[in-house]
Amino acid sequence: MFGSMFSTPEATARTGDDAWLQAMLDFESALAAAQADAGIVSAGAAADIAAHCRAEEFDPAAIGERAVSSATPVIALVKDLTALVGPESRPHVHKGATSQDVIDTAAMLVTRDVLGLVLDDLRSAARECARLADEHRDTVLVARSLLQQALPTTFGLRCAGWLTALDETIAGLERVPLAVQFGGAAGTLASLGTDGTAVLTGLSERLGLAEPVLPWHTDRTRIAELAGALGAVSGVLGKIALDVELHAQTEVGELTEGKPGGSSAMPHKQNPATSVLITAATHRVPGLVATLLSAMPQAYERAAGAWQSEWEPLTELLRLTAGAARRTRELLSGLRVHPERMAANLELTRGLVLAENAAARLSGALGRTEAQELVAELCRRTVDRGSTLRAELLAEPRVREVLSEQDVIAATSASDYLGAASDFIDRALAAHTGLEKR
């Protein structure tokens, strides 16, 4: 009932029982083929094994039930596969491998399949951010710090910030090393004699995974890097969703989702439902990342419990990140921007957000301390009188001795106090274009 909200149909399928099972069978098939290439098993036996490495020939539930007694599903899987092949092929099923080789390599294959989906959605989301950044480079809104109005900025710069964060986490995800695992019972491949590394090379090539320097049974840096990269992606997606939720508040009204959600009780509600789902998914991610990181210390050559603790958190982490990435893509593509509300909210303080600019323009003649104190006094008058900072500046003799009317107008014009905002947008767009062309 809840799964569809927090993942995607494609990611759910690619991380489901059948997907994991097929990935494990892909390992067994590629292992037999690599050993045939090395002359360890016959080509006929390898072909026989491969012919039966199809998930539809197996019962994942039954394998799972039998896994309890050995703390691994691989023993049951190998037994079932052995029963399916011909008598001459049976001695060669799972030859030289151990359960962890199968599951770790399967984890890499499952991850690769899901990361393809995630990266596609992230790149599309980044392109939407680039579009919004360019379209709204001159759309002025108030920046907020500690949830309070701060200084003028542009919505384009906000979107450029989203873009840069997405691009950087995409690059991090692309760098995650997905490598085959093959070390046998204790990481020596002793049962294969001197042919072990040749089989490792062939196995890596057939599965399209990186060939590790040596087996990584209890070196979990790959899993940790994957968890960290997915966690960083999730954090960026959560930040975008949070910004949209805040901008979409009734009292703010600067953004609305293209397809807002309703309420079971209040017909008038226009809830940021997509942002809510992204937020809910990304809030669950740090705990999963922590679980995978906490499993890194693993004893000797093979772990007792720590390794087994990774399987479900990794699966859930992939699903949640995929769901958040897809929802973010949808959110940004339909996002509705309301410049008129941005302008209205910028005027709520009647110019006080330009106090820094006014003080800076006065400091050359009055000195920094006196300028700050004078503008602070005028800000208090603005609040007390319900006037505007511009009006108070124009009415103050000490100001007019230094600044002309045009100077005061410029000092209290939000569009004239954006600093390098446009330049930063250009830099973000240029960097993004460079990544797109790789």
CSV table of C-alpha atoms in Angstrom, one decimal:
chain,number,residue,atom,x,y,z
A,1,MET,CA,0.0,0.0,0.0
A,2,PHE,CA,2.9,2.4,0.7
A,3,GLY,CA,5.6,1.2,-1.7
A,4,SER,CA,4.3,3.1,-4.8
A,5,MET,CA,4.6,6.4,-3.0
A,6,PHE,CA,8.3,6.1,-2.2
A,7,SER,CA,9.9,4.3,-5.2
A,8,THR,CA,9.1,3.8,-8.8
A,9,PRO,CA,7.7,0.7,-10.6
A,10,GLU,CA,11.0,0.3,-12.5
A,11,ALA,CA,13.2,0.6,-9.4
A,12,THR,CA,10.9,-1.7,-7.4
A,13,ALA,CA,11.1,-4.3,-10.1
A,14,ARG,CA,14.9,-4.0,-10.4
A,15,THR,CA,15.4,-4.5,-6.7
A,16,GLY,CA,12.7,-7.2,-6.1
A,17,ASP,CA,13.2,-10.8,-5.4
A,18,ASP,CA,13.3,-11.8,-9.0
A,19,ALA,CA,15.9,-9.2,-9.8
A,20,TRP,CA,18.2,-10.2,-7.0
A,21,LEU,CA,17.7,-13.9,-8.0
A,22,GLN,CA,18.5,-13.2,-11.6
A,23,ALA,CA,21.6,-11.2,-10.6
A,24,MET,CA,22.8,-14.1,-8.5
A,25,LEU,CA,22.2,-16.5,-11.4
A,26,ASP,CA,24.0,-14.1,-13.8
A,27,PHE,CA,27.0,-14.6,-11.5
A,28,GLU,CA,26.7,-18.4,-11.7
A,29,SER,CA,26.3,-18.3,-15.5
A,30,ALA,CA,29.2,-15.9,-16.0
A,31,LEU,CA,31.4,-17.9,-13.6
A,32,ALA,CA,30.9,-21.1,-15.5
A,33,ALA,CA,31.6,-19.4,-18.8
A,34,ALA,CA,34.8,-17.8,-17.4
A,35,GLN,CA,35.9,-21.1,-16.1
A,36,ALA,CA,35.2,-22.7,-19.5
A,37,ASP,CA,37.4,-20.0,-21.1
A,38,ALA,CA,40.1,-20.9,-18.7
A,39,GLY,CA,39.8,-24.6,-19.5
A,40,ILE,CA,38.6,-25.5,-16.0
A,41,VAL,CA,35.2,-26.8,-17.1
A,42,SER,CA,33.9,-27.9,-20.4
A,43,ALA,CA,32.1,-25.6,-22.7
A,44,GLY,CA,29.1,-28.0,-22.6
A,45,ALA,CA,28.9,-27.8,-18.9
A,46,ALA,CA,29.1,-24.0,-19.0
A,47,ALA,CA,26.3,-23.9,-21.6
A,48,ASP,CA,24.1,-26.3,-19.6
A,49,ILE,CA,24.5,-24.2,-16.4
A,50,ALA,CA,23.8,-21.0,-18.3
A,51,ALA,CA,20.7,-22.5,-19.8
A,52,HIS,CA,19.2,-22.9,-16.4
A,53,CYS,CA,20.3,-19.6,-14.9
A,54,ARG,CA,16.9,-18.1,-15.4
A,55,ALA,CA,14.9,-16.7,-12.5
A,56,GLU,CA,11.6,-18.1,-13.7
A,57,GLU,CA,12.9,-21.6,-13.0
A,58,PHE,CA,13.3,-20.9,-9.3
A,59,ASP,CA,11.0,-20.1,-6.3
A,60,PRO,CA,12.4,-17.1,-4.4
A,61,ALA,CA,10.1,-17.6,-1.5
A,62,ALA,CA,11.2,-21.2,-1.1
A,63,ILE,CA,14.8,-20.2,-1.3
A,64,GLY,CA,14.2,-17.5,1.3
A,65,GLU,CA,12.6,-20.0,3.7
A,66,ARG,CA,15.5,-22.4,3.4
A,67,ALA,CA,18.0,-19.5,3.8
A,68,VAL,CA,17.2,-19.1,7.5
A,69,SER,CA,19.1,-22.3,8.4
A,70,SER,CA,22.4,-21.1,6.8
A,71,ALA,CA,22.0,-17.3,7.0
A,72,THR,CA,22.3,-17.1,3.2
A,73,PRO,CA,20.0,-17.8,0.3
A,74,VAL,CA,22.9,-19.0,-1.9
A,75,ILE,CA,23.1,-22.5,-0.5
A,76,ALA,CA,19.5,-23.2,-1.4
A,77,LEU,CA,19.9,-21.5,-4.8
A,78,VAL,CA,23.0,-23.6,-5.7
A,79,LYS,CA,21.2,-26.7,-4.6
A,80,ASP,CA,18.3,-26.0,-6.9
A,81,LEU,CA,20.5,-25.0,-9.8
A,82,THR,CA,22.5,-28.2,-9.4
A,83,ALA,CA,19.4,-30.2,-9.5
A,84,LEU,CA,18.3,-28.6,-12.8
A,85,VAL,CA,21.5,-29.2,-14.8
A,86,GLY,CA,22.7,-32.5,-16.2
A,87,PRO,CA,24.7,-35.0,-14.2
A,88,GLU,CA,28.0,-34.1,-15.9
A,89,SER,CA,27.5,-30.4,-15.2
A,90,ARG,CA,26.7,-30.7,-11.5
A,91,PRO,CA,30.2,-30.8,-10.2
A,92,HIS,CA,30.9,-27.5,-11.9
A,93,VAL,CA,28.0,-25.4,-10.5
A,94,HIS,CA,29.3,-22.7,-8.2
A,95,LYS,CA,32.8,-24.0,-8.7
A,96,GLY,CA,35.4,-22.2,-6.6
A,97,ALA,CA,32.9,-19.6,-5.3
A,98,THR,CA,31.4,-18.8,-1.9
A,99,SER,CA,28.0,-17.4,-1.0
A,100,GLN,CA,29.4,-13.9,-0.5
A,101,ASP,CA,30.8,-13.9,-4.0
A,102,VAL,CA,27.4,-14.5,-5.4
A,103,ILE,CA,25.5,-11.9,-3.3
A,104,ASP,CA,28.1,-9.1,-3.4
A,105,THR,CA,28.4,-9.4,-7.2
A,106,ALA,CA,24.6,-9.5,-7.4
A,107,ALA,CA,24.4,-6.4,-5.3
A,108,MET,CA,26.7,-4.6,-7.8
A,109,LEU,CA,24.5,-5.8,-10.7
A,110,VAL,CA,21.3,-4.7,-9.0
A,111,THR,CA,22.9,-1.4,-8.1
A,112,ARG,CA,24.0,-0.8,-11.7
A,113,ASP,CA,20.5,-1.4,-13.0
A,114,VAL,CA,18.9,1.0,-10.5
A,115,LEU,CA,21.6,3.6,-10.9
A,116,GLY,CA,20.9,3.8,-14.6
A,117,LEU,CA,17.3,4.9,-13.7
A,118,VAL,CA,18.4,7.3,-10.9
A,119,LEU,CA,21.1,9.0,-13.0
A,120,ASP,CA,18.6,9.5,-15.9
A,121,ASP,CA,16.1,11.2,-13.6
A,122,LEU,CA,18.8,13.2,-11.9
A,123,ARG,CA,20.2,14.5,-15.2
A,124,SER,CA,16.7,15.4,-16.3
A,125,ALA,CA,16.1,17.2,-13.0
A,126,ALA,CA,19.4,19.1,-13.5
A,127,ARG,CA,18.3,20.2,-17.0
A,128,GLU,CA,15.0,21.5,-15.5
A,129,CYS,CA,17.1,23.5,-12.9
A,130,ALA,CA,19.2,24.9,-15.7
A,131,ARG,CA,16.1,26.0,-17.6
A,132,LEU,CA,14.6,27.6,-14.5
A,133,ALA,CA,17.9,29.3,-13.7
A,134,ASP,CA,18.2,30.9,-17.1
A,135,GLU,CA,14.5,31.9,-17.3
A,136,HIS,CA,14.4,33.5,-13.9
A,137,ARG,CA,17.9,35.0,-13.7
A,138,ASP,CA,16.2,38.5,-13.3
A,139,THR,CA,13.2,37.3,-11.2
A,140,VAL,CA,14.0,39.1,-7.9
A,141,LEU,CA,12.9,37.5,-4.6
A,142,VAL,CA,14.0,37.9,-1.0
A,143,ALA,CA,16.7,35.6,0.3
A,144,ARG,CA,16.0,34.2,3.7
A,145,SER,CA,18.5,33.2,6.5
A,146,LEU,CA,17.3,31.6,9.7
A,147,LEU,CA,13.8,31.7,8.0
A,148,GLN,CA,13.9,35.5,8.1
A,149,GLN,CA,14.1,37.9,5.2
A,150,ALA,CA,17.7,38.8,4.5
A,151,LEU,CA,18.7,40.4,1.2
A,152,PRO,CA,17.4,40.4,-2.4
A,153,THR,CA,18.5,37.6,-4.6
A,154,THR,CA,16.9,36.0,-7.7
A,155,PHE,CA,15.0,32.8,-8.2
A,156,GLY,CA,17.4,32.0,-11.0
A,157,LEU,CA,20.2,31.9,-8.5
A,158,ARG,CA,18.2,29.7,-6.2
A,159,CYS,CA,17.7,27.3,-9.1
A,160,ALA,CA,21.4,27.5,-10.0
A,161,GLY,CA,22.2,26.4,-6.5
A,162,TRP,CA,20.0,23.4,-7.0
A,163,LEU,CA,21.6,22.7,-10.3
A,164,THR,CA,25.2,22.8,-9.0
A,165,ALA,CA,24.3,20.5,-6.1
A,166,LEU,CA,22.7,18.1,-8.5
A,167,ASP,CA,25.6,18.1,-10.9
A,168,GLU,CA,28.1,17.5,-8.1
A,169,THR,CA,26.2,14.6,-6.6
A,170,ILE,CA,25.6,13.1,-10.0
A,171,ALA,CA,29.4,13.1,-10.5
A,172,GLY,CA,29.8,11.5,-7.1
A,173,LEU,CA,27.4,8.7,-8.0
A,174,GLU,CA,29.1,8.2,-11.4
A,175,ARG,CA,32.4,7.6,-9.5
A,176,VAL,CA,31.1,4.8,-7.3
A,177,PRO,CA,33.3,1.7,-8.1
A,178,LEU,CA,31.0,-1.2,-9.0
A,179,ALA,CA,33.3,-4.3,-9.0
A,180,VAL,CA,32.9,-8.0,-9.2
A,181,GLN,CA,33.4,-10.1,-6.1
A,182,PHE,CA,35.2,-13.4,-6.4
A,183,GLY,CA,37.5,-14.7,-3.7
A,184,GLY,CA,36.2,-18.1,-2.8
A,185,ALA,CA,35.9,-19.3,0.8
A,186,ALA,CA,38.7,-17.3,2.3
A,187,GLY,CA,39.7,-14.8,-0.4
A,188,THR,CA,42.5,-17.0,-2.0
A,189,LEU,CA,40.6,-18.9,-4.7
A,190,ALA,CA,42.7,-21.9,-3.5
A,191,SER,CA,40.3,-24.4,-5.0
A,192,LEU,CA,41.1,-23.0,-8.5
A,193,GLY,CA,44.9,-23.2,-8.1
A,194,THR,CA,46.8,-20.9,-10.3
A,195,ASP,CA,43.8,-20.2,-12.5
A,196,GLY,CA,42.0,-18.0,-10.0
A,197,THR,CA,43.0,-14.6,-11.3
A,198,ALA,CA,42.3,-15.6,-14.9
A,199,VAL,CA,38.8,-16.6,-13.9
A,200,LEU,CA,38.4,-13.3,-12.0
A,201,THR,CA,39.3,-11.4,-15.1
A,202,GLY,CA,37.0,-13.3,-17.3
A,203,LEU,CA,34.1,-13.0,-14.8
A,204,SER,CA,34.6,-9.3,-14.6
A,205,GLU,CA,34.6,-8.9,-18.4
A,206,ARG,CA,31.5,-11.0,-18.9
A,207,LEU,CA,29.5,-9.2,-16.2
A,208,GLY,CA,30.7,-5.7,-17.3
A,209,LEU,CA,31.9,-4.9,-13.8
A,210,ALA,CA,35.3,-3.6,-12.7
A,211,GLU,CA,38.0,-6.1,-11.8
A,212,PRO,CA,39.1,-5.5,-8.2
A,213,VAL,CA,42.8,-5.7,-7.2
A,214,LEU,CA,41.8,-8.5,-4.8
A,215,PRO,CA,38.7,-9.9,-3.2
A,216,TRP,CA,36.9,-7.4,-1.0
A,217,HIS,CA,34.9,-9.6,1.3
A,218,THR,CA,35.5,-7.6,4.4
A,219,ASP,CA,36.7,-4.4,2.7
A,220,ARG,CA,33.4,-2.6,2.5
A,221,THR,CA,34.6,0.7,1.1
A,222,ARG,CA,32.6,0.1,-2.1
A,223,ILE,CA,29.4,-0.3,-0.2
A,224,ALA,CA,30.3,2.7,2.0
A,225,GLU,CA,31.0,4.9,-1.1
A,226,LEU,CA,27.8,3.8,-2.7
A,227,ALA,CA,25.8,4.6,0.5
A,228,GLY,CA,27.5,8.0,0.9
A,229,ALA,CA,26.9,8.9,-2.7
A,230,LEU,CA,23.2,7.9,-2.5
A,231,GLY,CA,22.9,9.8,0.8
A,232,ALA,CA,24.3,12.9,-0.8
A,233,VAL,CA,22.0,12.7,-3.7
A,234,SER,CA,19.1,12.2,-1.3
A,235,GLY,CA,20.1,15.2,0.7
A,236,VAL,CA,20.1,17.4,-2.4
A,237,LEU,CA,16.7,16.2,-3.4
A,238,GLY,CA,15.4,16.8,0.1
A,239,LYS,CA,16.7,20.3,0.0
A,240,ILE,CA,15.0,21.1,-3.2
A,241,ALA,CA,11.7,19.7,-1.9
A,242,LEU,CA,12.0,21.6,1.3
A,243,ASP,CA,12.6,24.9,-0.6
A,244,VAL,CA,9.5,24.2,-2.7
A,245,GLU,CA,7.4,23.4,0.4
A,246,LEU,CA,8.4,26.6,2.1
A,247,HIS,CA,7.9,28.7,-1.0
A,248,ALA,CA,4.5,27.1,-1.5
A,249,GLN,CA,3.1,28.0,1.9
A,250,THR,CA,-0.2,30.0,1.6
A,251,GLU,CA,1.4,33.0,3.3
A,252,VAL,CA,4.4,32.9,0.9
A,253,GLY,CA,2.8,31.7,-2.3
A,254,GLU,CA,5.9,32.1,-4.5
A,255,LEU,CA,5.8,28.6,-6.0
A,256,THR,CA,3.2,26.0,-6.5
A,257,GLU,CA,3.5,22.5,-7.8
A,258,GLY,CA,2.1,21.7,-11.2
A,259,LYS,CA,-0.1,19.0,-9.8
A,260,PRO,CA,-0.8,19.9,-6.2
A,261,GLY,CA,-2.5,17.3,-3.9
A,262,GLY,CA,-5.8,17.6,-2.1
A,263,SER,CA,-7.1,16.9,1.3
A,264,SER,CA,-9.6,14.3,2.6
A,265,ALA,CA,-11.2,17.0,4.8
A,266,MET,CA,-10.5,20.4,3.3
A,267,PRO,CA,-11.6,21.0,-0.3
A,268,HIS,CA,-9.7,24.2,-0.6
A,269,LYS,CA,-6.3,22.6,0.1
A,270,GLN,CA,-3.5,22.6,-2.6
A,271,ASN,CA,-0.9,20.5,-0.9
A,272,PRO,CA,2.7,20.2,-2.3
A,273,ALA,CA,2.2,16.4,-2.5
A,274,THR,CA,5.2,15.7,-4.7
A,275,SER,CA,7.5,17.6,-2.4
A,276,VAL,CA,6.0,15.8,0.6
A,277,LEU,CA,6.8,12.4,-0.9
A,278,ILE,CA,10.4,13.5,-1.7
A,279,THR,CA,10.8,14.7,1.9
A,280,ALA,CA,9.4,11.5,3.4
A,281,ALA,CA,11.7,9.4,1.3
A,282,THR,CA,14.8,11.4,1.9
A,283,HIS,CA,14.1,11.5,5.7
A,284,ARG,CA,14.5,7.7,5.8
A,285,VAL,CA,17.8,7.6,3.9
A,286,PRO,CA,20.3,8.8,6.6
A,287,GLY,CA,19.4,5.9,8.8
A,288,LEU,CA,20.0,3.4,6.0
A,289,VAL,CA,23.3,5.1,5.1
A,290,ALA,CA,24.3,4.8,8.8
A,291,THR,CA,23.4,1.2,8.9
A,292,LEU,CA,25.6,0.5,5.9
A,293,LEU,CA,28.5,2.5,7.4
A,294,SER,CA,28.2,0.8,10.7
A,295,ALA,CA,28.6,-2.5,9.0
A,296,MET,CA,32.0,-1.6,7.6
A,297,PRO,CA,34.1,-3.2,10.4
A,298,GLN,CA,33.9,-6.8,9.5
A,299,ALA,CA,36.0,-9.6,11.1
A,300,TYR,CA,38.9,-11.3,9.5
A,301,GLU,CA,38.2,-12.7,5.9
A,302,ARG,CA,34.4,-13.2,6.3
A,303,ALA,CA,31.9,-11.4,8.5
A,304,ALA,CA,29.5,-12.8,11.0
A,305,GLY,CA,26.4,-10.7,10.8
A,306,ALA,CA,27.7,-7.3,9.6
A,307,TRP,CA,27.7,-8.3,6.0
A,308,GLN,CA,24.3,-9.9,6.2
A,309,SER,CA,22.9,-6.7,7.7
A,310,GLU,CA,23.6,-4.8,4.4
A,311,TRP,CA,21.2,-6.5,2.0
A,312,GLU,CA,17.9,-5.0,2.9
A,313,PRO,CA,19.1,-1.5,3.8
A,314,LEU,CA,20.9,-1.3,0.4
A,315,THR,CA,17.8,-2.5,-1.4
A,316,GLU,CA,15.6,0.1,0.4
A,317,LEU,CA,18.2,2.8,-0.1
A,318,LEU,CA,18.2,2.2,-3.9
A,319,ARG,CA,14.4,2.2,-4.0
A,320,LEU,CA,14.0,5.4,-2.0
A,321,THR,CA,16.6,7.3,-3.9
A,322,ALA,CA,15.1,6.2,-7.2
A,323,GLY,CA,11.7,7.4,-6.0
A,324,ALA,CA,13.0,10.7,-4.8
A,325,ALA,CA,14.9,11.3,-8.1
A,326,ARG,CA,11.8,10.6,-10.2
A,327,ARG,CA,9.5,12.8,-8.1
A,328,THR,CA,12.1,15.6,-8.2
A,329,ARG,CA,12.2,15.4,-12.0
A,330,GLU,CA,8.4,15.6,-12.1
A,331,LEU,CA,8.3,18.4,-9.5
A,332,LEU,CA,10.7,20.7,-11.4
A,333,SER,CA,9.2,20.0,-14.8
A,334,GLY,CA,5.8,21.3,-13.7
A,335,LEU,CA,6.9,23.9,-11.1
A,336,ARG,CA,4.8,27.1,-11.3
A,337,VAL,CA,6.7,30.3,-10.4
A,338,HIS,CA,4.9,33.4,-9.2
A,339,PRO,CA,7.1,36.5,-9.7
A,340,GLU,CA,4.3,38.9,-8.5
A,341,ARG,CA,4.2,37.2,-5.1
A,342,MET,CA,8.0,37.2,-4.9
A,343,ALA,CA,7.9,41.0,-5.6
A,344,ALA,CA,5.2,41.5,-3.0
A,345,ASN,CA,7.0,39.6,-0.3
A,346,LEU,CA,10.1,41.5,-1.0
A,347,GLU,CA,8.2,44.7,-0.1
A,348,LEU,CA,6.9,43.3,3.2
A,349,THR,CA,9.6,45.0,5.2
A,350,ARG,CA,9.1,48.3,3.3
A,351,GLY,CA,12.7,48.4,2.2
A,352,LEU,CA,14.5,47.2,5.3
A,353,VAL,CA,16.2,44.4,3.4
A,354,LEU,CA,18.2,47.1,1.6
A,355,ALA,CA,19.5,48.6,4.9
A,356,GLU,CA,22.9,47.0,4.3
A,357,ASN,CA,23.2,48.7,0.9
A,358,ALA,CA,22.2,52.1,2.4
A,359,ALA,CA,24.7,51.8,5.2
A,360,ALA,CA,27.5,50.8,2.7
A,361,ARG,CA,26.7,53.9,0.5
A,362,LEU,CA,26.9,56.2,3.5
A,363,SER,CA,30.0,54.7,5.1
A,364,GLY,CA,32.4,56.4,2.7
A,365,ALA,CA,31.4,59.8,4.0
A,366,LEU,CA,30.3,59.0,7.5
A,367,GLY,CA,32.5,56.1,8.5
A,368,ARG,CA,31.2,52.6,8.9
A,369,THR,CA,30.1,52.9,12.6
A,370,GLU,CA,28.2,56.1,12.2
A,371,ALA,CA,26.6,54.9,9.0
A,372,GLN,CA,25.5,51.7,10.6
A,373,GLU,CA,24.0,53.5,13.6
A,374,LEU,CA,22.2,56.1,11.4
A,375,VAL,CA,20.7,53.4,9.2
A,376,ALA,CA,19.7,51.4,12.3
A,377,GLU,CA,17.9,54.4,13.7
A,378,LEU,CA,16.1,55.0,10.3
A,379,CYS,CA,15.1,51.3,10.3
A,380,ARG,CA,13.4,51.8,13.7
A,381,ARG,CA,11.6,54.9,12.4
A,382,THR,CA,10.4,52.9,9.4
A,383,VAL,CA,8.9,50.3,11.7
A,384,ASP,CA,7.4,52.8,14.2
A,385,ARG,CA,5.9,55.1,11.6
A,386,GLY,CA,4.9,52.4,9.1
A,387,SER,CA,6.8,54.3,6.4
A,388,THR,CA,9.5,53.0,4.1
A,389,LEU,CA,13.2,53.0,4.4
A,390,ARG,CA,13.5,55.0,1.2
A,391,ALA,CA,11.2,57.7,2.6
A,392,GLU,CA,13.1,57.9,5.9
A,393,LEU,CA,16.4,58.2,4.0
A,394,LEU,CA,15.1,61.0,1.8
A,395,ALA,CA,13.7,62.8,4.9
A,396,GLU,CA,16.9,62.6,6.9
A,397,PRO,CA,19.2,65.7,6.6
A,398,ARG,CA,22.4,63.7,7.4
A,399,VAL,CA,21.7,61.4,4.6
A,400,ARG,CA,20.8,64.1,2.1
A,401,GLU,CA,24.1,65.8,2.8
A,402,VAL,CA,25.8,62.8,1.4
A,403,LEU,CA,23.4,61.1,-1.0
A,404,SER,CA,21.2,62.6,-3.8
A,405,GLU,CA,17.7,61.6,-4.4
A,406,GLN,CA,18.8,59.3,-7.2
A,407,ASP,CA,21.5,57.8,-4.9
A,408,VAL,CA,18.8,57.0,-2.3
A,409,ILE,CA,16.5,55.4,-4.9
A,410,ALA,CA,19.4,53.3,-6.1
A,411,ALA,CA,20.3,52.3,-2.5
A,412,THR,CA,16.8,51.1,-1.9
A,413,SER,CA,16.2,49.3,-5.2
A,414,ALA,CA,16.4,45.5,-4.9
A,415,SER,CA,17.3,45.0,-8.6
A,416,ASP,CA,20.3,47.1,-8.1
A,417,TYR,CA,21.6,45.1,-5.1
A,418,LEU,CA,22.1,41.6,-6.6
A,419,GLY,CA,25.9,41.6,-6.7
A,420,ALA,CA,27.3,38.7,-8.7
A,421,ALA,CA,24.0,36.8,-8.9
A,422,SER,CA,23.9,36.8,-12.7
A,423,ASP,CA,27.6,35.9,-13.0
A,424,PHE,CA,27.1,33.0,-10.6
A,425,ILE,CA,24.2,31.7,-12.7
A,426,ASP,CA,26.3,31.9,-15.8
A,427,ARG,CA,29.1,29.9,-14.0
A,428,ALA,CA,26.6,27.3,-12.9
A,429,LEU,CA,25.1,27.0,-16.4
A,430,ALA,CA,28.6,26.8,-18.0
A,431,ALA,CA,29.7,24.1,-15.6
A,432,HIS,CA,26.5,22.1,-16.3
A,433,THR,CA,26.9,22.5,-20.1
A,434,GLY,CA,30.5,21.1,-19.7
A,435,LEU,CA,29.2,18.1,-17.8
A,436,GLU,CA,26.4,17.5,-20.4
A,437,LYS,CA,29.0,17.4,-23.2
A,438,ARG,CA,31.2,14.8,-21.6
